[in-house]
PDB file of C-alpha atoms in Angstrom:
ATOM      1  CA  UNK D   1       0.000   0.000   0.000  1.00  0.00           C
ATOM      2  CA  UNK D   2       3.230   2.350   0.765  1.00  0.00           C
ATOM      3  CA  UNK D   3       4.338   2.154  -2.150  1.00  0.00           C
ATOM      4  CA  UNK D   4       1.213   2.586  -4.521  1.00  0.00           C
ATOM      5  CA  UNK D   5       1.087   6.061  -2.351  1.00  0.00           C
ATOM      6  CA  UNK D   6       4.482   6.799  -3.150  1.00  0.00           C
ATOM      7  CA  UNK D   7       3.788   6.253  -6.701  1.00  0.00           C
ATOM      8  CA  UNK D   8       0.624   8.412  -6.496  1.00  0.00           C
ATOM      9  CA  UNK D   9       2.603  11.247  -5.165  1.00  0.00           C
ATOM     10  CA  UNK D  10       5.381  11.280  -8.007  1.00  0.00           C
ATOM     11  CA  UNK D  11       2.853  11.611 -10.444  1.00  0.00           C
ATOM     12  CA  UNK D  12       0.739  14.420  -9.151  1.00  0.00           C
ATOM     13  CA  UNK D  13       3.224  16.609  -8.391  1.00  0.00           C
ATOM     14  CA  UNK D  14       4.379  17.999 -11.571  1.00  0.00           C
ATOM     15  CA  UNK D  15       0.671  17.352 -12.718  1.00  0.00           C
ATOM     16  CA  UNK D  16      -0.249  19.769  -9.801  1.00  0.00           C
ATOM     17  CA  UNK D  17       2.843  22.108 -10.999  1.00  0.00           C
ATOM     18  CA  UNK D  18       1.325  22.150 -14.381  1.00  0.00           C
ATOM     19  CA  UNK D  19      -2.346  23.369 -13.088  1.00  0.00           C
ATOM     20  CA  UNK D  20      -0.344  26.038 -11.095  1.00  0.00           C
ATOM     21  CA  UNK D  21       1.892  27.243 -13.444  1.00  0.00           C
ATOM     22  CA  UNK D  22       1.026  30.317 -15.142  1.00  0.00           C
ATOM     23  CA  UNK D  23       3.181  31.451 -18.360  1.00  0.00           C
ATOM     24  CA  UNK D  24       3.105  35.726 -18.192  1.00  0.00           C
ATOM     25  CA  UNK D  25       4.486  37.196 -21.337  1.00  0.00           C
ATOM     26  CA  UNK D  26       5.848  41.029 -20.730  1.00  0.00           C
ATOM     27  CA  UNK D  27       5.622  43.776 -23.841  1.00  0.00           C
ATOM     28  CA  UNK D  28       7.120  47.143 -23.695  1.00  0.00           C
ATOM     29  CA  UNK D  29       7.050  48.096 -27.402  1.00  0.00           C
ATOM     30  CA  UNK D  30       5.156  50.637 -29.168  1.00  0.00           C
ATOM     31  CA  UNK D  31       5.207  50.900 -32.856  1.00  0.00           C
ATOM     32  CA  UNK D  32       4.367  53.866 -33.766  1.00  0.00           C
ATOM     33  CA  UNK D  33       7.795  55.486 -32.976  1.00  0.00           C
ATOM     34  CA  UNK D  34       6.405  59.548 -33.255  1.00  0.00           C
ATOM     35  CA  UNK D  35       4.022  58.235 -30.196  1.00  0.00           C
ATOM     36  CA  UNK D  36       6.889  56.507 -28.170  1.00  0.00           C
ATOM     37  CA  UNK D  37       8.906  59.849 -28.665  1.00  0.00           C
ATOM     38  CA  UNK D  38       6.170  61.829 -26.939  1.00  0.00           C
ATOM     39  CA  UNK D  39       5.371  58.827 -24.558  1.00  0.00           C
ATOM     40  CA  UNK D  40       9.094  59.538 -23.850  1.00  0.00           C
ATOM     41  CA  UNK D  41       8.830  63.230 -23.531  1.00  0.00           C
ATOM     42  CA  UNK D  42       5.897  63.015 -20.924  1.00  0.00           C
ATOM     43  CA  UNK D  43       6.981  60.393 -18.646  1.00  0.00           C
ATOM     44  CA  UNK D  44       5.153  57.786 -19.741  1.00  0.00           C
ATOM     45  CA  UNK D  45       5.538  54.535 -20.092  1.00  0.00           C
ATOM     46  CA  UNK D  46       2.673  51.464 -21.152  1.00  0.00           C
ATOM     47  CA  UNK D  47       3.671  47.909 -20.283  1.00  0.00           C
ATOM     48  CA  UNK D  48       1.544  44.901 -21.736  1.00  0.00           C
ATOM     49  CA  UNK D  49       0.932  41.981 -19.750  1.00  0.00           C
ATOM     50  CA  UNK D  50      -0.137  38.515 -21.114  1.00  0.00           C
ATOM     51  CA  UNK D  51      -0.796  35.364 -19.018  1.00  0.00           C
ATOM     52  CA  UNK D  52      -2.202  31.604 -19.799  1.00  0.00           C
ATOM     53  CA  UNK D  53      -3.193  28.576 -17.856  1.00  0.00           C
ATOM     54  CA  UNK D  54      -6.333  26.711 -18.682  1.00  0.00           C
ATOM     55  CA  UNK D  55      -7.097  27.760 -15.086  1.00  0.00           C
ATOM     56  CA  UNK D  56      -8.042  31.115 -15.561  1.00  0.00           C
ATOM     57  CA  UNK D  57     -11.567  30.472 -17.331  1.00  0.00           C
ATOM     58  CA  UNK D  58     -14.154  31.957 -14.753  1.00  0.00           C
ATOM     59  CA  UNK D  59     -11.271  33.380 -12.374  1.00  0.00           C
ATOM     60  CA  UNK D  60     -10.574  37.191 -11.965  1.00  0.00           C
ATOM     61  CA  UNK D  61      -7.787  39.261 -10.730  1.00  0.00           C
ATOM     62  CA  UNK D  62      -6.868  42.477  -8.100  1.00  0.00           C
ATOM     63  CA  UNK D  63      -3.703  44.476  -8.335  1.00  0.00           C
ATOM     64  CA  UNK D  64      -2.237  46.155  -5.696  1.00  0.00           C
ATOM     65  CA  UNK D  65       0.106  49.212  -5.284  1.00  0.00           C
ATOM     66  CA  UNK D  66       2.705  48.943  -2.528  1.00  0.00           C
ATOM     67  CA  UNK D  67       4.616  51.845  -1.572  1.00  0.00           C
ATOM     68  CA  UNK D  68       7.841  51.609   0.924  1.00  0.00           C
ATOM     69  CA  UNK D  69       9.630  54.067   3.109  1.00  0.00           C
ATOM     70  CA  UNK D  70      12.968  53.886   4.517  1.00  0.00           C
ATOM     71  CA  UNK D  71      12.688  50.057   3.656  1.00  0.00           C
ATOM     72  CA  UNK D  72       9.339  49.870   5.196  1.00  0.00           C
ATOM     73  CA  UNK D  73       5.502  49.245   4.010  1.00  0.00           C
ATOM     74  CA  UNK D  74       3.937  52.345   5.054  1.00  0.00           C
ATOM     75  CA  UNK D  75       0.407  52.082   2.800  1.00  0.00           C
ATOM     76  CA  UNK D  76      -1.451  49.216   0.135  1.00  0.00           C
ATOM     77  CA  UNK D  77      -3.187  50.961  -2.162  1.00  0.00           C
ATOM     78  CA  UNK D  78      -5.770  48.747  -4.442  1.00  0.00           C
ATOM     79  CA  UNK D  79      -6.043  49.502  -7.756  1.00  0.00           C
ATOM     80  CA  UNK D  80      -8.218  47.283  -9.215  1.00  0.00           C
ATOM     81  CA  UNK D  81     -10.715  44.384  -7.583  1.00  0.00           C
ATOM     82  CA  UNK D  82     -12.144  42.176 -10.585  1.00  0.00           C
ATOM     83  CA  UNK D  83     -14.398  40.488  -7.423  1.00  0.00           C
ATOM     84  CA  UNK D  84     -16.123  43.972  -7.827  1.00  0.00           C
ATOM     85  CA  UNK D  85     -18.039  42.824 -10.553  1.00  0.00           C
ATOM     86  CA  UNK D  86     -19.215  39.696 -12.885  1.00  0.00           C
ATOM     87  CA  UNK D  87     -17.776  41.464 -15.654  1.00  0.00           C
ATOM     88  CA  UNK D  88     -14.483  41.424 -14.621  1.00  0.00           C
ATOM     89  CA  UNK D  89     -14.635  37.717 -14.513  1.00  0.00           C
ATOM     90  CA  UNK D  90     -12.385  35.867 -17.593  1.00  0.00           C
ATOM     91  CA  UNK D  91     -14.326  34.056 -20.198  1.00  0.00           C
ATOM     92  CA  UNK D  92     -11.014  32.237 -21.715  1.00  0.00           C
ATOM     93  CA  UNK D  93      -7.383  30.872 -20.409  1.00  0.00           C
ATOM     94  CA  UNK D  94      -6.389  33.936 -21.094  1.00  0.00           C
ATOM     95  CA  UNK D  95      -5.999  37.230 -19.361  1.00  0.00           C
ATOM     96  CA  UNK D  96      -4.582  40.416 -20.929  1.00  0.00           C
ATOM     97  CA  UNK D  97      -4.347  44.237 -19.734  1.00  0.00           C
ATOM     98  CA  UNK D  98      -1.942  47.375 -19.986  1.00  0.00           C
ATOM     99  CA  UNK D  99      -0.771  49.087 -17.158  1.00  0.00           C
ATOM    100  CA  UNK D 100       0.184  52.778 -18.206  1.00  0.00           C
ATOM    101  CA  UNK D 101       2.119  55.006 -15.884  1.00  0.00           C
ATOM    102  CA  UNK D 102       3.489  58.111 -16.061  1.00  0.00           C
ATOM    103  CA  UNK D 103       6.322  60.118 -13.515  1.00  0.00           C
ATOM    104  CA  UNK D 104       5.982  63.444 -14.337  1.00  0.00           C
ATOM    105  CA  UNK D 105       6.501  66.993 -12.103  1.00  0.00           C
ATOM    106  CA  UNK D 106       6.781  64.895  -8.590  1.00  0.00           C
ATOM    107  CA  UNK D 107       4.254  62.660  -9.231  1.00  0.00           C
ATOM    108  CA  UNK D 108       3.860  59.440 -10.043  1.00  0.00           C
ATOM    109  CA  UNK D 109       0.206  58.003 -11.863  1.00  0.00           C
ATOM    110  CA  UNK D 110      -1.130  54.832 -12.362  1.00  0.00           C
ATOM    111  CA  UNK D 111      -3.867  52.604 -14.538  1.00  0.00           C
ATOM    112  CA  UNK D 112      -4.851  49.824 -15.941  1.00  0.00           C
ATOM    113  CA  UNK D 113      -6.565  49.103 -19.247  1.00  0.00           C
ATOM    114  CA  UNK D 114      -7.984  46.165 -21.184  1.00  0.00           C
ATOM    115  CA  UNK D 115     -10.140  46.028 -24.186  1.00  0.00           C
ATOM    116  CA  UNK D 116     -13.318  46.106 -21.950  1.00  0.00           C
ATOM    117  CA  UNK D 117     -12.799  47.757 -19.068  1.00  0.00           C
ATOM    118  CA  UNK D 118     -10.729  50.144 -17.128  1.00  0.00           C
ATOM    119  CA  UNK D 119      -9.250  51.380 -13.719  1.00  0.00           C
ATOM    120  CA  UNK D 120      -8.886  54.203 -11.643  1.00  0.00           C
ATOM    121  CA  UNK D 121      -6.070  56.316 -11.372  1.00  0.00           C
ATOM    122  CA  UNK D 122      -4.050  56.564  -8.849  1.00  0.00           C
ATOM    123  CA  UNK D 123      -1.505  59.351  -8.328  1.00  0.00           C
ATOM    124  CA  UNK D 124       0.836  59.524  -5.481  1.00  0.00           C
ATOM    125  CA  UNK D 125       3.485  62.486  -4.510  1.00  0.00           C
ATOM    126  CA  UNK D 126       6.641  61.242  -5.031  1.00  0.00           C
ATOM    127  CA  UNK D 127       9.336  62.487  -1.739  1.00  0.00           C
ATOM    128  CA  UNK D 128      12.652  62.039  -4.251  1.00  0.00           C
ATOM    129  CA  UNK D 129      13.943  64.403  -7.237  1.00  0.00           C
ATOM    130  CA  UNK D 130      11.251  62.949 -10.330  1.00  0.00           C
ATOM    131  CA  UNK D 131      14.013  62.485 -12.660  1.00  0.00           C
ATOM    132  CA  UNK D 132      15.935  60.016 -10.048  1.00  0.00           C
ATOM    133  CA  UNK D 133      12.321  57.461 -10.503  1.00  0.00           C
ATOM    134  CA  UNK D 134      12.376  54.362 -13.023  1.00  0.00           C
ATOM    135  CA  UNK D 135       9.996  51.743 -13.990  1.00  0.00           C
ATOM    136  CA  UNK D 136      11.162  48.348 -13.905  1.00  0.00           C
ATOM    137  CA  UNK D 137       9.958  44.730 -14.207  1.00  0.00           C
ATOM    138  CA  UNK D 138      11.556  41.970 -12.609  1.00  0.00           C
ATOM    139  CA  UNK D 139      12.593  40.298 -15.952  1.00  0.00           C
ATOM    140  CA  UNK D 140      15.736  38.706 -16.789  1.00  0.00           C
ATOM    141  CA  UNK D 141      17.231  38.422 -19.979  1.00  0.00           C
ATOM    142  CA  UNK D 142      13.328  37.184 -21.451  1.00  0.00           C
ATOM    143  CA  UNK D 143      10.147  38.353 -21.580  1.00  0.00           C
ATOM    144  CA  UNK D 144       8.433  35.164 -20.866  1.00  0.00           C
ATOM    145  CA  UNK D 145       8.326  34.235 -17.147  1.00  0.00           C
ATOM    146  CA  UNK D 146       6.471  31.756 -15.384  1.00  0.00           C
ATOM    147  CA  UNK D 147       4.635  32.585 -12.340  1.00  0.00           C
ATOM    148  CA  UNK D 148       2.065  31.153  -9.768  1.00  0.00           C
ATOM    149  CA  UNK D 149      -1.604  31.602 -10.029  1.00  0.00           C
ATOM    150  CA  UNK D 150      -2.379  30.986  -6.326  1.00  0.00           C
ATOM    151  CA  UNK D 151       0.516  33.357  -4.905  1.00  0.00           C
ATOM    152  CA  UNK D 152       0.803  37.049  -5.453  1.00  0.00           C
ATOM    153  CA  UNK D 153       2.975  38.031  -8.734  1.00  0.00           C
ATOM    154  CA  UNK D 154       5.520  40.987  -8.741  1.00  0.00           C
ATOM    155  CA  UNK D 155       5.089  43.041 -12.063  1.00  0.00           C
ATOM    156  CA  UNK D 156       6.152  46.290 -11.882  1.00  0.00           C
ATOM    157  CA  UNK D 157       8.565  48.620  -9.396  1.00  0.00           C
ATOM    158  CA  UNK D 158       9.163  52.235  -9.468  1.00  0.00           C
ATOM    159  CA  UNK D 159      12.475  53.106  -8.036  1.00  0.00           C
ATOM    160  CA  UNK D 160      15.251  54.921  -7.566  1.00  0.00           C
ATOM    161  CA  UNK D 161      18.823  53.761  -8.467  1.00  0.00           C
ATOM    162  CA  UNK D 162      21.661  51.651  -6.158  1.00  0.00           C
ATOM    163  CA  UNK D 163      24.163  54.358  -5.813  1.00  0.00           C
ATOM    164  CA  UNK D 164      27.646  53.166  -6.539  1.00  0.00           C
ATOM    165  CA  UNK D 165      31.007  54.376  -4.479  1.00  0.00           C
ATOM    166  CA  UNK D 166      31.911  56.087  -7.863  1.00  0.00           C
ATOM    167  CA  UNK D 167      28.965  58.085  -7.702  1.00  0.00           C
ATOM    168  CA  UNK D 168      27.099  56.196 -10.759  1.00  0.00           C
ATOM    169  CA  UNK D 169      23.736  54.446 -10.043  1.00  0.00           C
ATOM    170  CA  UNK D 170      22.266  51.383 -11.347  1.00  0.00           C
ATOM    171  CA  UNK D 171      18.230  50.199 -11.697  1.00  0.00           C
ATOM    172  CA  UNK D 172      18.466  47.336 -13.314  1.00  0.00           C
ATOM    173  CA  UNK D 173      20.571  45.767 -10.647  1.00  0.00           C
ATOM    174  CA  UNK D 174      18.119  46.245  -8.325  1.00  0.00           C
ATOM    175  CA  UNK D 175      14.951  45.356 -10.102  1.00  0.00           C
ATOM    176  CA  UNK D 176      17.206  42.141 -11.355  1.00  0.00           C
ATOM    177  CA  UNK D 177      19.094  41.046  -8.285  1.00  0.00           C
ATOM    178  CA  UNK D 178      17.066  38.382  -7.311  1.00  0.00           C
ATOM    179  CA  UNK D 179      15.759  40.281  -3.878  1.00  0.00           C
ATOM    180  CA  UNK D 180      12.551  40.166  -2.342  1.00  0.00           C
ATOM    181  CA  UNK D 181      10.490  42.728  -3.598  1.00  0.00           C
ATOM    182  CA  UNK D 182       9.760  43.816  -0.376  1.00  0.00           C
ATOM    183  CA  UNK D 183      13.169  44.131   0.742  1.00  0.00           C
ATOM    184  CA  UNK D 184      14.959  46.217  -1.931  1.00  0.00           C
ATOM    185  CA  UNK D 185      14.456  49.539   0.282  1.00  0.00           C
ATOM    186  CA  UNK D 186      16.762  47.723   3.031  1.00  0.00           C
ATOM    187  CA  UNK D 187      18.854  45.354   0.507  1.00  0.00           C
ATOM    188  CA  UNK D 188      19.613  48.422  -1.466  1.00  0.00           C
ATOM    189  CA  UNK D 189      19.278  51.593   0.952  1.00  0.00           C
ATOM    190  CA  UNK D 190      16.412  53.215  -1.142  1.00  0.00           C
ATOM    191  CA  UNK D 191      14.433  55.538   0.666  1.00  0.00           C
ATOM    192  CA  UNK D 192      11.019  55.385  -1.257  1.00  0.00           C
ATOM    193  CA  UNK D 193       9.521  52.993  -4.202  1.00  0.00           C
ATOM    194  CA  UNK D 194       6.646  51.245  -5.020  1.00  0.00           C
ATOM    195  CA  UNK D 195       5.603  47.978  -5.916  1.00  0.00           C
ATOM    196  CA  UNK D 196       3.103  46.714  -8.538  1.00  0.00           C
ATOM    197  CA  UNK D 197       1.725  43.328  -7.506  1.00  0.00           C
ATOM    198  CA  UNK D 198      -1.458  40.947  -8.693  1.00  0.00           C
ATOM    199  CA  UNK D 199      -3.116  37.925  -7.537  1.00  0.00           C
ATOM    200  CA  UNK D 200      -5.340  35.500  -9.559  1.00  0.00           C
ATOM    201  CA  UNK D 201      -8.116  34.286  -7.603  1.00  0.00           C
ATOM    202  CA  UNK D 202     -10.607  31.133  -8.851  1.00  0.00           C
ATOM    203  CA  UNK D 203     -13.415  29.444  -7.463  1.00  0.00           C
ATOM    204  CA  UNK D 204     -11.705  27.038  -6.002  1.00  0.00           C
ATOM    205  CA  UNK D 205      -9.006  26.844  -2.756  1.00  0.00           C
ATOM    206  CA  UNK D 206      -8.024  29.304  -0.248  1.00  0.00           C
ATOM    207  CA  UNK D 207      -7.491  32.055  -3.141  1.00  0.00           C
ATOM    208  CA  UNK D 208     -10.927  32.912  -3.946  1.00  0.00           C
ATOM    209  CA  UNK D 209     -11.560  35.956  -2.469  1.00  0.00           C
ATOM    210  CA  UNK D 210      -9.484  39.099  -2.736  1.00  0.00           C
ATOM    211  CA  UNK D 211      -8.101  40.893   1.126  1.00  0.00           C
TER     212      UNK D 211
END
């Protein structure tokens, strides 16, 4: 009997991976190239988001905007609650919005957008010089990442550079490094940035409700 459970439990687990597993595909390009100029110009920037699992028919989604202070949480902002609404619920294995921000005169803004439906906007006061803010994604050297659809997804942080002894700064070693979201204020001594995090939630399990 031992064994036919041991058995059991080889072949569910990557079958229970699989169901889990949620490929997200990240797009930054725009093709008209006079619009990214002036995209460019204003401080904006539009970042396309793509997932799949067969999982997602019937679920929905909430994003989240985190913002930290001398390496702390200090406020969760929601930006979106799909549970709001039967609409918001997707009709395929696929979900697909654009989150469009823009840091512009101290300020940083907020959105999403999909075919259907839209957001709010949130705009926040930003405590560092504008020009010292980035928007990053936690990608590595692809676009395609795999991610969980019962535990909450990092997609997006706005920060402010690792300053080097030399004086130079670097972003993409921070948003890259492999930290915690949650810790790069501390990691990284960065006084104030923001996270962008999501959460699938189904019908099924402990993530069916947003909090």
């Amino acid at each position: 009997m031992k064994s036919i459970y041991m058995v059991f439990a080889i072949f569910c687990t990557p079958l229970l991976y699989a169901q889990d597993d949620v490929k997200m595909h990240i797009s930054t390009k725009v093709n008209d190239q006079n619009m990214q100029q002036i995209m460019d110009f204003e401080g904006i920037n539009l970042t396309q988001f793509n997932f799949e699992n067969k999982n997602l028919q019937n679920a929905f989604y909430a994003l989240n905007i985190k913002e930290f202070k001398d390496g702390n949480l200090i406020e969760t902002y929601r930006l979106f609650d799909g549970s709001e609404s039967p609409i918001f619920q997707l009709d395929s294995s696929i979900a697909s919005f654009n989150i469009i921000t823009k840091i512009s005169d101290g300020e940083f803004s907020i959105g999403l957008r999909t075919s259907r439906f839209a957001s709010k906007k949130l705009t926040f006061p930003l405590y560092e010089d504008t020009s010292r803010y980035a928007l990053k994604d936690f990608t590595l050297n692809s676009n395609t990442l795999h991610v969980s659809l019962t535990k909450p997804i990092h997609l997006l942080a706005i920060i402010t550079p690792k300053m080097n002894p030399d004086g130079s700064g670097s972003y993409c070693e921070v948003a890259q490094s492999g930290v915690t979201p949650e810790l790069l204020g501390k990691e990284f001594d960065i006084p104030h940035y923001f996270l962008v995090e999501m959460q699938f939630y189904t019908n099924k399990g402990a993530n069916s409700k947003p909090q």
